[in-house]
Amino acid sequence: MKHLLIALVRFYQYAISPMLGRRCRYFPTCSEYTVDAIHKYGALKGGWLGAKRICRCHPWHPGGYDPVP
């Protein structure tokens, strides 16, 4: 499951993200954060942390540096 989720994020990074342009308000980007969280915590908790981060990435949030806990 872990490898499948990472493959989906990588597909997004290489196939979809270049067409949308840079939109993430955080460093590291939300997709990088999600991959790091999945590597560190596994598919379930890492996926949950990535989903929470993506929900916080919107124009009304200041963003900034936010590493994986």
mmCIF file with all atom_site columns, N, CA, C and O in Angstrom, residues 12-64:
data_model
loop_
_atom_site.group_PDB
_atom_site.id
_atom_site.type_symbol
_atom_site.label_atom_id
_atom_site.label_alt_id
_atom_site.label_comp_id
_atom_site.label_asym_id
_atom_site.label_entity_id
_atom_site.label_seq_id
_atom_site.pdbx_PDB_ins_code
_atom_site.Cartn_x
_atom_site.Cartn_y
_atom_site.Cartn_z
_atom_site.occupancy
_atom_site.B_iso_or_equiv
_atom_site.pdbx_formal_charge
_atom_site.auth_seq_id
_atom_site.auth_comp_id
_atom_site.auth_asym_id
_atom_site.auth_atom_id
_atom_site.pdbx_PDB_model_num
ATOM 1   N N  . TYR A 1 12 ? 1.406  12.361 -9.813  1.00 0.00 ? 12 TYR A N  1
ATOM 2   C CA . TYR A 1 12 ? 0.919  13.739 -9.721  1.00 0.00 ? 12 TYR A CA 1
ATOM 3   C C  . TYR A 1 12 ? 2.073  14.722 -9.924  1.00 0.00 ? 12 TYR A C  1
ATOM 4   O O  . TYR A 1 12 ? 1.945  15.702 -10.662 1.00 0.00 ? 12 TYR A O  1
ATOM 5   N N  . GLN A 1 13 ? 3.214  14.485 -9.267  1.00 0.00 ? 13 GLN A N  1
ATOM 6   C CA . GLN A 1 13 ? 4.339  15.409 -9.353  1.00 0.00 ? 13 GLN A CA 1
ATOM 7   C C  . GLN A 1 13 ? 4.873  15.550 -10.778 1.00 0.00 ? 13 GLN A C  1
ATOM 8   O O  . GLN A 1 13 ? 5.228  16.646 -11.200 1.00 0.00 ? 13 GLN A O  1
ATOM 9   N N  . TYR A 1 14 ? 4.941  14.443 -11.508 1.00 0.00 ? 14 TYR A N  1
ATOM 10  C CA . TYR A 1 14 ? 5.559  14.478 -12.838 1.00 0.00 ? 14 TYR A CA 1
ATOM 11  C C  . TYR A 1 14 ? 4.576  14.698 -13.975 1.00 0.00 ? 14 TYR A C  1
ATOM 12  O O  . TYR A 1 14 ? 4.966  15.201 -15.026 1.00 0.00 ? 14 TYR A O  1
ATOM 13  N N  . ALA A 1 15 ? 3.304  14.342 -13.798 1.00 0.00 ? 15 ALA A N  1
ATOM 14  C CA . ALA A 1 15 ? 2.361  14.431 -14.910 1.00 0.00 ? 15 ALA A CA 1
ATOM 15  C C  . ALA A 1 15 ? 1.354  15.570 -14.776 1.00 0.00 ? 15 ALA A C  1
ATOM 16  O O  . ALA A 1 15 ? 1.002  16.198 -15.764 1.00 0.00 ? 15 ALA A O  1
ATOM 17  N N  . ILE A 1 16 ? 0.902  15.849 -13.575 1.00 0.00 ? 16 ILE A N  1
ATOM 18  C CA . ILE A 1 16 ? -0.171 16.827 -13.393 1.00 0.00 ? 16 ILE A CA 1
ATOM 19  C C  . ILE A 1 16 ? 0.352  18.170 -12.886 1.00 0.00 ? 16 ILE A C  1
ATOM 20  O O  . ILE A 1 16 ? -0.024 19.224 -13.396 1.00 0.00 ? 16 ILE A O  1
ATOM 21  N N  . SER A 1 17 ? 1.222  18.150 -11.900 1.00 0.00 ? 17 SER A N  1
ATOM 22  C CA . SER A 1 17 ? 1.724  19.377 -11.284 1.00 0.00 ? 17 SER A CA 1
ATOM 23  C C  . SER A 1 17 ? 2.384  20.345 -12.271 1.00 0.00 ? 17 SER A C  1
ATOM 24  O O  . SER A 1 17 ? 2.161  21.553 -12.162 1.00 0.00 ? 17 SER A O  1
ATOM 25  N N  . PRO A 1 18 ? 3.183  19.880 -13.230 1.00 0.00 ? 18 PRO A N  1
ATOM 26  C CA . PRO A 1 18 ? 3.783  20.851 -14.173 1.00 0.00 ? 18 PRO A CA 1
ATOM 27  C C  . PRO A 1 18 ? 2.754  21.637 -14.984 1.00 0.00 ? 18 PRO A C  1
ATOM 28  O O  . PRO A 1 18 ? 3.010  22.780 -15.359 1.00 0.00 ? 18 PRO A O  1
ATOM 29  N N  . MET A 1 19 ? 1.601  21.055 -15.223 1.00 0.00 ? 19 MET A N  1
ATOM 30  C CA . MET A 1 19 ? 0.570  21.764 -15.979 1.00 0.00 ? 19 MET A CA 1
ATOM 31  C C  . MET A 1 19 ? -0.140 22.815 -15.123 1.00 0.00 ? 19 MET A C  1
ATOM 32  O O  . MET A 1 19 ? -0.664 23.792 -15.644 1.00 0.00 ? 19 MET A O  1
ATOM 33  N N  . LEU A 1 20 ? -0.167 22.624 -13.812 1.00 0.00 ? 20 LEU A N  1
ATOM 34  C CA . LEU A 1 20 ? -0.865 23.542 -12.910 1.00 0.00 ? 20 LEU A CA 1
ATOM 35  C C  . LEU A 1 20 ? 0.006  24.701 -12.454 1.00 0.00 ? 20 LEU A C  1
ATOM 36  O O  . LEU A 1 20 ? -0.505 25.750 -12.075 1.00 0.00 ? 20 LEU A O  1
ATOM 37  N N  . GLY A 1 21 ? 1.307  24.505 -12.433 1.00 0.00 ? 21 GLY A N  1
ATOM 38  C CA . GLY A 1 21 ? 2.212  25.541 -11.941 1.00 0.00 ? 21 GLY A CA 1
ATOM 39  C C  . GLY A 1 21 ? 2.386  25.444 -10.436 1.00 0.00 ? 21 GLY A C  1
ATOM 40  O O  . GLY A 1 21 ? 1.732  24.666 -9.763  1.00 0.00 ? 21 GLY A O  1
ATOM 41  N N  . ARG A 1 22 ? 3.280  26.240 -9.911  1.00 0.00 ? 22 ARG A N  1
ATOM 42  C CA . ARG A 1 22 ? 3.570  26.209 -8.470  1.00 0.00 ? 22 ARG A CA 1
ATOM 43  C C  . ARG A 1 22 ? 2.436  26.874 -7.704  1.00 0.00 ? 22 ARG A C  1
ATOM 44  O O  . ARG A 1 22 ? 2.163  28.052 -7.882  1.00 0.00 ? 22 ARG A O  1
ATOM 45  N N  . ARG A 1 23 ? 1.805  26.119 -6.824  1.00 0.00 ? 23 ARG A N  1
ATOM 46  C CA . ARG A 1 23 ? 0.683  26.650 -6.054  1.00 0.00 ? 23 ARG A CA 1
ATOM 47  C C  . ARG A 1 23 ? 0.810  26.403 -4.551  1.00 0.00 ? 23 ARG A C  1
ATOM 48  O O  . ARG A 1 23 ? 0.061  26.972 -3.778  1.00 0.00 ? 23 ARG A O  1
ATOM 49  N N  . CYS A 1 24 ? 1.721  25.528 -4.149  1.00 0.00 ? 24 CYS A N  1
ATOM 50  C CA . CYS A 1 24 ? 1.825  25.180 -2.731  1.00 0.00 ? 24 CYS A CA 1
ATOM 51  C C  . CYS A 1 24 ? 2.411  26.337 -1.936  1.00 0.00 ? 24 CYS A C  1
ATOM 52  O O  . CYS A 1 24 ? 3.363  26.990 -2.354  1.00 0.00 ? 24 CYS A O  1
ATOM 53  N N  . ARG A 1 25 ? 1.846  26.587 -0.765  1.00 0.00 ? 25 ARG A N  1
ATOM 54  C CA . ARG A 1 25 ? 2.257  27.702 0.073   1.00 0.00 ? 25 ARG A CA 1
ATOM 55  C C  . ARG A 1 25 ? 3.301  27.280 1.106   1.00 0.00 ? 25 ARG A C  1
ATOM 56  O O  . ARG A 1 25 ? 3.737  28.084 1.923   1.00 0.00 ? 25 ARG A O  1
ATOM 57  N N  . TYR A 1 26 ? 3.658  26.021 1.109   1.00 0.00 ? 26 TYR A N  1
ATOM 58  C CA . TYR A 1 26 ? 4.563  25.476 2.120   1.00 0.00 ? 26 TYR A CA 1
ATOM 59  C C  . TYR A 1 26 ? 5.893  25.053 1.523   1.00 0.00 ? 26 TYR A C  1
ATOM 60  O O  . TYR A 1 26 ? 6.011  24.824 0.329   1.00 0.00 ? 26 TYR A O  1
ATOM 61  N N  . PHE A 1 27 ? 6.875  24.904 2.395   1.00 0.00 ? 27 PHE A N  1
ATOM 62  C CA . PHE A 1 27 ? 8.131  24.257 2.066   1.00 0.00 ? 27 PHE A CA 1
ATOM 63  C C  . PHE A 1 27 ? 8.377  23.208 3.126   1.00 0.00 ? 27 PHE A C  1
ATOM 64  O O  . PHE A 1 27 ? 8.354  23.555 4.307   1.00 0.00 ? 27 PHE A O  1
ATOM 65  N N  . PRO A 1 28 ? 8.600  21.968 2.800   1.00 0.00 ? 28 PRO A N  1
ATOM 66  C CA . PRO A 1 28 ? 8.539  21.352 1.479   1.00 0.00 ? 28 PRO A CA 1
ATOM 67  C C  . PRO A 1 28 ? 7.109  21.351 0.942   1.00 0.00 ? 28 PRO A C  1
ATOM 68  O O  . PRO A 1 28 ? 6.153  21.500 1.701   1.00 0.00 ? 28 PRO A O  1
ATOM 69  N N  . THR A 1 29 ? 6.984  21.161 -0.366  1.00 0.00 ? 29 THR A N  1
ATOM 70  C CA . THR A 1 29 ? 5.649  21.187 -0.976  1.00 0.00 ? 29 THR A CA 1
ATOM 71  C C  . THR A 1 29 ? 4.777  20.093 -0.376  1.00 0.00 ? 29 THR A C  1
ATOM 72  O O  . THR A 1 29 ? 5.270  19.150 0.244   1.00 0.00 ? 29 THR A O  1
ATOM 73  N N  . CYS A 1 30 ? 3.488  20.203 -0.579  1.00 0.00 ? 30 CYS A N  1
ATOM 74  C CA . CYS A 1 30 ? 2.548  19.232 -0.014  1.00 0.00 ? 30 CYS A CA 1
ATOM 75  C C  . CYS A 1 30 ? 2.807  17.821 -0.529  1.00 0.00 ? 30 CYS A C  1
ATOM 76  O O  . CYS A 1 30 ? 2.707  16.854 0.224   1.00 0.00 ? 30 CYS A O  1
ATOM 77  N N  . SER A 1 31 ? 3.170  17.687 -1.804  1.00 0.00 ? 31 SER A N  1
ATOM 78  C CA . SER A 1 31 ? 3.434  16.353 -2.333  1.00 0.00 ? 31 SER A CA 1
ATOM 79  C C  . SER A 1 31 ? 4.725  15.775 -1.746  1.00 0.00 ? 31 SER A C  1
ATOM 80  O O  . SER A 1 31 ? 4.776  14.587 -1.400  1.00 0.00 ? 31 SER A O  1
ATOM 81  N N  . GLU A 1 32 ? 5.770  16.592 -1.599  1.00 0.00 ? 32 GLU A N  1
ATOM 82  C CA . GLU A 1 32 ? 7.006  16.123 -0.967  1.00 0.00 ? 32 GLU A CA 1
ATOM 83  C C  . GLU A 1 32 ? 6.751  15.747 0.489   1.00 0.00 ? 32 GLU A C  1
ATOM 84  O O  . GLU A 1 32 ? 7.264  14.746 0.991   1.00 0.00 ? 32 GLU A O  1
ATOM 85  N N  . TYR A 1 33 ? 5.968  16.562 1.185   1.00 0.00 ? 33 TYR A N  1
ATOM 86  C CA . TYR A 1 33 ? 5.608  16.309 2.572   1.00 0.00 ? 33 TYR A CA 1
ATOM 87  C C  . TYR A 1 33 ? 4.880  14.970 2.695   1.00 0.00 ? 33 TYR A C  1
ATOM 88  O O  . TYR A 1 33 ? 5.174  14.172 3.581   1.00 0.00 ? 33 TYR A O  1
ATOM 89  N N  . THR A 1 34 ? 3.940  14.708 1.787   1.00 0.00 ? 34 THR A N  1
ATOM 90  C CA . THR A 1 34 ? 3.174  13.470 1.831   1.00 0.00 ? 34 THR A CA 1
ATOM 91  C C  . THR A 1 34 ? 4.072  12.258 1.618   1.00 0.00 ? 34 THR A C  1
ATOM 92  O O  . THR A 1 34 ? 3.962  11.266 2.344   1.00 0.00 ? 34 THR A O  1
ATOM 93  N N  . VAL A 1 35 ? 4.976  12.324 0.649   1.00 0.00 ? 35 VAL A N  1
ATOM 94  C CA . VAL A 1 35 ? 5.903  11.213 0.409   1.00 0.00 ? 35 VAL A CA 1
ATOM 95  C C  . VAL A 1 35 ? 6.787  10.989 1.639   1.00 0.00 ? 35 VAL A C  1
ATOM 96  O O  . VAL A 1 35 ? 6.983  9.851  2.072   1.00 0.00 ? 35 VAL A O  1
ATOM 97  N N  . ASP A 1 36 ? 7.319  12.062 2.221   1.00 0.00 ? 36 ASP A N  1
ATOM 98  C CA . ASP A 1 36 ? 8.153  11.935 3.418   1.00 0.00 ? 36 ASP A CA 1
ATOM 99  C C  . ASP A 1 36 ? 7.367  11.332 4.583   1.00 0.00 ? 36 ASP A C  1
ATOM 100 O O  . ASP A 1 36 ? 7.874  10.475 5.308   1.00 0.00 ? 36 ASP A O  1
ATOM 101 N N  . ALA A 1 37 ? 6.131  11.769 4.760   1.00 0.00 ? 37 ALA A N  1
ATOM 102 C CA . ALA A 1 37 ? 5.300  11.244 5.850   1.00 0.00 ? 37 ALA A CA 1
ATOM 103 C C  . ALA A 1 37 ? 4.993  9.764  5.639   1.00 0.00 ? 37 ALA A C  1
ATOM 104 O O  . ALA A 1 37 ? 5.006  8.986  6.599   1.00 0.00 ? 37 ALA A O  1
ATOM 105 N N  . ILE A 1 38 ? 4.733  9.364  4.404   1.00 0.00 ? 38 ILE A N  1
ATOM 106 C CA . ILE A 1 38 ? 4.461  7.949  4.128   1.00 0.00 ? 38 ILE A CA 1
ATOM 107 C C  . ILE A 1 38 ? 5.711  7.116  4.374   1.00 0.00 ? 38 ILE A C  1
ATOM 108 O O  . ILE A 1 38 ? 5.635  6.021  4.941   1.00 0.00 ? 38 ILE A O  1
ATOM 109 N N  . HIS A 1 39 ? 6.875  7.621  3.979   1.00 0.00 ? 39 HIS A N  1
ATOM 110 C CA . HIS A 1 39 ? 8.128  6.902  4.258   1.00 0.00 ? 39 HIS A CA 1
ATOM 111 C C  . HIS A 1 39 ? 8.350  6.752  5.764   1.00 0.00 ? 39 HIS A C  1
ATOM 112 O O  . HIS A 1 39 ? 8.758  5.688  6.228   1.00 0.00 ? 39 HIS A O  1
ATOM 113 N N  . LYS A 1 40 ? 8.074  7.813  6.507   1.00 0.00 ? 40 LYS A N  1
ATOM 114 C CA . LYS A 1 40 ? 8.367  7.813  7.939   1.00 0.00 ? 40 LYS A CA 1
ATOM 115 C C  . LYS A 1 40 ? 7.330  7.058  8.768   1.00 0.00 ? 40 LYS A C  1
ATOM 116 O O  . LYS A 1 40 ? 7.688  6.319  9.682   1.00 0.00 ? 40 LYS A O  1
ATOM 117 N N  . TYR A 1 41 ? 6.039  7.213  8.452   1.00 0.00 ? 41 TYR A N  1
ATOM 118 C CA . TYR A 1 41 ? 4.978  6.667  9.298   1.00 0.00 ? 41 TYR A CA 1
ATOM 119 C C  . TYR A 1 41 ? 4.165  5.540  8.672   1.00 0.00 ? 41 TYR A C  1
ATOM 120 O O  . TYR A 1 41 ? 3.296  4.985  9.334   1.00 0.00 ? 41 TYR A O  1
ATOM 121 N N  . GLY A 1 42 ? 4.379  5.254  7.396   1.00 0.00 ? 42 GLY A N  1
ATOM 122 C CA . GLY A 1 42 ? 3.597  4.212  6.740   1.00 0.00 ? 42 GLY A CA 1
ATOM 123 C C  . GLY A 1 42 ? 2.406  4.801  5.998   1.00 0.00 ? 42 GLY A C  1
ATOM 124 O O  . GLY A 1 42 ? 2.150  6.004  6.036   1.00 0.00 ? 42 GLY A O  1
ATOM 125 N N  . ALA A 1 43 ? 1.666  3.912  5.332   1.00 0.00 ? 43 ALA A N  1
ATOM 126 C CA . ALA A 1 43 ? 0.586  4.348  4.441   1.00 0.00 ? 43 ALA A CA 1
ATOM 127 C C  . ALA A 1 43 ? -0.561 5.024  5.187   1.00 0.00 ? 43 ALA A C  1
ATOM 128 O O  . ALA A 1 43 ? -1.047 6.071  4.755   1.00 0.00 ? 43 ALA A O  1
ATOM 129 N N  . LEU A 1 44 ? -1.002 4.462  6.276   1.00 0.00 ? 44 LEU A N  1
ATOM 130 C CA . LEU A 1 44 ? -2.186 4.984  6.955   1.00 0.00 ? 44 LEU A CA 1
ATOM 131 C C  . LEU A 1 44 ? -1.926 6.338  7.628   1.00 0.00 ? 44 LEU A C  1
ATOM 132 O O  . LEU A 1 44 ? -2.554 7.337  7.290   1.00 0.00 ? 44 LEU A O  1
ATOM 133 N N  . LYS A 1 45 ? -0.984 6.375  8.555   1.00 0.00 ? 45 LYS A N  1
ATOM 134 C CA . LYS A 1 45 ? -0.721 7.628  9.268   1.00 0.00 ? 45 LYS A CA 1
ATOM 135 C C  . LYS A 1 45 ? -0.073 8.669  8.351   1.00 0.00 ? 45 LYS A C  1
ATOM 136 O O  . LYS A 1 45 ? -0.426 9.849  8.395   1.00 0.00 ? 45 LYS A O  1
ATOM 137 N N  . GLY A 1 46 ? 0.856  8.246  7.489   1.00 0.00 ? 46 GLY A N  1
ATOM 138 C CA . GLY A 1 46 ? 1.500  9.168  6.561   1.00 0.00 ? 46 GLY A CA 1
ATOM 139 C C  . GLY A 1 46 ? 0.514  9.755  5.568   1.00 0.00 ? 46 GLY A C  1
ATOM 140 O O  . GLY A 1 46 ? 0.562  10.940 5.258   1.00 0.00 ? 46 GLY A O  1
ATOM 141 N N  . GLY A 1 47 ? -0.410 8.906  5.080   1.00 0.00 ? 47 GLY A N  1
ATOM 142 C CA . GLY A 1 47 ? -1.453 9.399  4.181   1.00 0.00 ? 47 GLY A CA 1
ATOM 143 C C  . GLY A 1 47 ? -2.365 10.387 4.874   1.00 0.00 ? 47 GLY A C  1
ATOM 144 O O  . GLY A 1 47 ? -2.788 11.393 4.289   1.00 0.00 ? 47 GLY A O  1
ATOM 145 N N  . TRP A 1 48 ? -2.687 10.114 6.137   1.00 0.00 ? 48 TRP A N  1
ATOM 146 C CA . TRP A 1 48 ? -3.536 11.016 6.926   1.00 0.00 ? 48 TRP A CA 1
ATOM 147 C C  . TRP A 1 48 ? -2.836 12.365 7.131   1.00 0.00 ? 48 TRP A C  1
ATOM 148 O O  . TRP A 1 48 ? -3.453 13.425 6.968   1.00 0.00 ? 48 TRP A O  1
ATOM 149 N N  . LEU A 1 49 ? -1.551 12.325 7.486   1.00 0.00 ? 49 LEU A N  1
ATOM 150 C CA . LEU A 1 49 ? -0.810 13.580 7.668   1.00 0.00 ? 49 LEU A CA 1
ATOM 151 C C  . LEU A 1 49 ? -0.749 14.375 6.367   1.00 0.00 ? 49 LEU A C  1
ATOM 152 O O  . LEU A 1 49 ? -0.902 15.599 6.363   1.00 0.00 ? 49 LEU A O  1
ATOM 153 N N  . GLY A 1 50 ? -0.539 13.681 5.246   1.00 0.00 ? 50 GLY A N  1
ATOM 154 C CA . GLY A 1 50 ? -0.514 14.353 3.947   1.00 0.00 ? 50 GLY A CA 1
ATOM 155 C C  . GLY A 1 50 ? -1.850 14.974 3.600   1.00 0.00 ? 50 GLY A C  1
ATOM 156 O O  . GLY A 1 50 ? -1.915 16.099 3.095   1.00 0.00 ? 50 GLY A O  1
ATOM 157 N N  . ALA A 1 51 ? -2.933 14.259 3.875   1.00 0.00 ? 51 ALA A N  1
ATOM 158 C CA . ALA A 1 51 ? -4.278 14.791 3.586   1.00 0.00 ? 51 ALA A CA 1
ATOM 159 C C  . ALA A 1 51 ? -4.570 16.020 4.443   1.00 0.00 ? 51 ALA A C  1
ATOM 160 O O  . ALA A 1 51 ? -5.138 17.005 3.954   1.00 0.00 ? 51 ALA A O  1
ATOM 161 N N  . LYS A 1 52 ? -4.173 15.982 5.719   1.00 0.00 ? 52 LYS A N  1
ATOM 162 C CA . LYS A 1 52 ? -4.374 17.146 6.590   1.00 0.00 ? 52 LYS A CA 1
ATOM 163 C C  . LYS A 1 52 ? -3.589 18.346 6.077   1.00 0.00 ? 52 LYS A C  1
ATOM 164 O O  . LYS A 1 52 ? -4.079 19.471 6.089   1.00 0.00 ? 52 LYS A O  1
ATOM 165 N N  . ARG A 1 53 ? -2.380 18.102 5.617   1.00 0.00 ? 53 ARG A N  1
ATOM 166 C CA . ARG A 1 53 ? -1.536 19.184 5.099   1.00 0.00 ? 53 ARG A CA 1
ATOM 167 C C  . ARG A 1 53 ? -2.154 19.790 3.839   1.00 0.00 ? 53 ARG A C  1
ATOM 168 O O  . ARG A 1 53 ? -2.195 21.012 3.681   1.00 0.00 ? 53 ARG A O  1
ATOM 169 N N  . ILE A 1 54 ? -2.656 18.941 2.939   1.00 0.00 ? 54 ILE A N  1
ATOM 170 C CA . ILE A 1 54 ? -3.273 19.435 1.710   1.00 0.00 ? 54 ILE A CA 1
ATOM 171 C C  . ILE A 1 54 ? -4.498 20.288 2.027   1.00 0.00 ? 54 ILE A C  1
ATOM 172 O O  . ILE A 1 54 ? -4.746 21.306 1.386   1.00 0.00 ? 54 ILE A O  1
ATOM 173 N N  . CYS A 1 55 ? -5.246 19.908 3.056   1.00 0.00 ? 55 CYS A N  1
ATOM 174 C CA . CYS A 1 55 ? -6.423 20.693 3.446   1.00 0.00 ? 55 CYS A CA 1
ATOM 175 C C  . CYS A 1 55 ? -6.043 22.066 4.003   1.00 0.00 ? 55 CYS A C  1
ATOM 176 O O  . CYS A 1 55 ? -6.823 23.007 3.924   1.00 0.00 ? 55 CYS A O  1
ATOM 177 N N  . ARG A 1 56 ? -4.828 22.184 4.573   1.00 0.00 ? 56 ARG A N  1
ATOM 178 C CA . ARG A 1 56 ? -4.372 23.476 5.095   1.00 0.00 ? 56 ARG A CA 1
ATOM 179 C C  . ARG A 1 56 ? -3.777 24.365 4.014   1.00 0.00 ? 56 ARG A C  1
ATOM 180 O O  . ARG A 1 56 ? -3.518 25.548 4.250   1.00 0.00 ? 56 ARG A O  1
ATOM 181 N N  . CYS A 1 57 ? -3.517 23.828 2.845   1.00 0.00 ? 57 CYS A N  1
ATOM 182 C CA . CYS A 1 57 ? -2.854 24.581 1.764   1.00 0.00 ? 57 CYS A CA 1
ATOM 183 C C  . CYS A 1 57 ? -3.906 25.309 0.934   1.00 0.00 ? 57 CYS A C  1
ATOM 184 O O  . CYS A 1 57 ? -4.433 24.780 -0.034  1.00 0.00 ? 57 CYS A O  1
ATOM 185 N N  . HIS A 1 58 ? -4.211 26.535 1.339   1.00 0.00 ? 58 HIS A N  1
ATOM 186 C CA . HIS A 1 58 ? -5.196 27.348 0.627   1.00 0.00 ? 58 HIS A CA 1
ATOM 187 C C  . HIS A 1 58 ? -4.752 28.809 0.681   1.00 0.00 ? 58 HIS A C  1
ATOM 188 O O  . HIS A 1 58 ? -3.864 29.167 1.453   1.00 0.00 ? 58 HIS A O  1
ATOM 189 N N  . PRO A 1 59 ? -5.340 29.654 -0.125  1.00 0.00 ? 59 PRO A N  1
ATOM 190 C CA . PRO A 1 59 ? -4.867 31.050 -0.220  1.00 0.00 ? 59 PRO A CA 1
ATOM 191 C C  . PRO A 1 59 ? -4.967 31.852 1.075   1.00 0.00 ? 59 PRO A C  1
ATOM 192 O O  . PRO A 1 59 ? -4.270 32.856 1.213   1.00 0.00 ? 59 PRO A O  1
ATOM 193 N N  . TRP A 1 60 ? -5.790 31.459 2.009   1.00 0.00 ? 60 TRP A N  1
ATOM 194 C CA . TRP A 1 60 ? -5.953 32.235 3.238   1.00 0.00 ? 60 TRP A CA 1
ATOM 195 C C  . TRP A 1 60 ? -5.030 31.785 4.357   1.00 0.00 ? 60 TRP A C  1
ATOM 196 O O  . TRP A 1 60 ? -5.083 32.322 5.444   1.00 0.00 ? 60 TRP A O  1
ATOM 197 N N  . HIS A 1 61 ? -4.187 30.801 4.099   1.00 0.00 ? 61 HIS A N  1
ATOM 198 C CA . HIS A 1 61 ? -3.229 30.335 5.096   1.00 0.00 ? 61 HIS A CA 1
ATOM 199 C C  . HIS A 1 61 ? -1.852 30.866 4.719   1.00 0.00 ? 61 HIS A C  1
ATOM 200 O O  . HIS A 1 61 ? -1.483 30.843 3.551   1.00 0.00 ? 61 HIS A O  1
ATOM 201 N N  . PRO A 1 62 ? -1.079 31.362 5.676   1.00 0.00 ? 62 PRO A N  1
ATOM 202 C CA . PRO A 1 62 ? 0.199  31.972 5.324   1.00 0.00 ? 62 PRO A CA 1
ATOM 203 C C  . PRO A 1 62 ? 1.246  30.988 4.801   1.00 0.00 ? 62 PRO A C  1
ATOM 204 O O  . PRO A 1 62 ? 2.160  31.386 4.097   1.00 0.00 ? 62 PRO A O  1
ATOM 205 N N  . GLY A 1 63 ? 1.136  29.700 5.150   1.00 0.00 ? 63 GLY A N  1
ATOM 206 C CA . GLY A 1 63 ? 2.113  28.717 4.676   1.00 0.00 ? 63 GLY A CA 1
ATOM 207 C C  . GLY A 1 63 ? 3.418  28.838 5.440   1.00 0.00 ? 63 GLY A C  1
ATOM 208 O O  . GLY A 1 63 ? 3.442  29.166 6.614   1.00 0.00 ? 63 GLY A O  1
ATOM 209 N N  . GLY A 1 64 ? 4.544  28.586 4.753   1.00 0.00 ? 64 GLY A N  1
ATOM 210 C CA . GLY A 1 64 ? 5.847  28.673 5.381   1.00 0.00 ? 64 GLY A CA 1
ATOM 211 C C  . GLY A 1 64 ? 6.502  27.317 5.509   1.00 0.00 ? 64 GLY A C  1
ATOM 212 O O  . GLY A 1 64 ? 6.130  26.360 4.851   1.00 0.00 ? 64 GLY A O  1
#
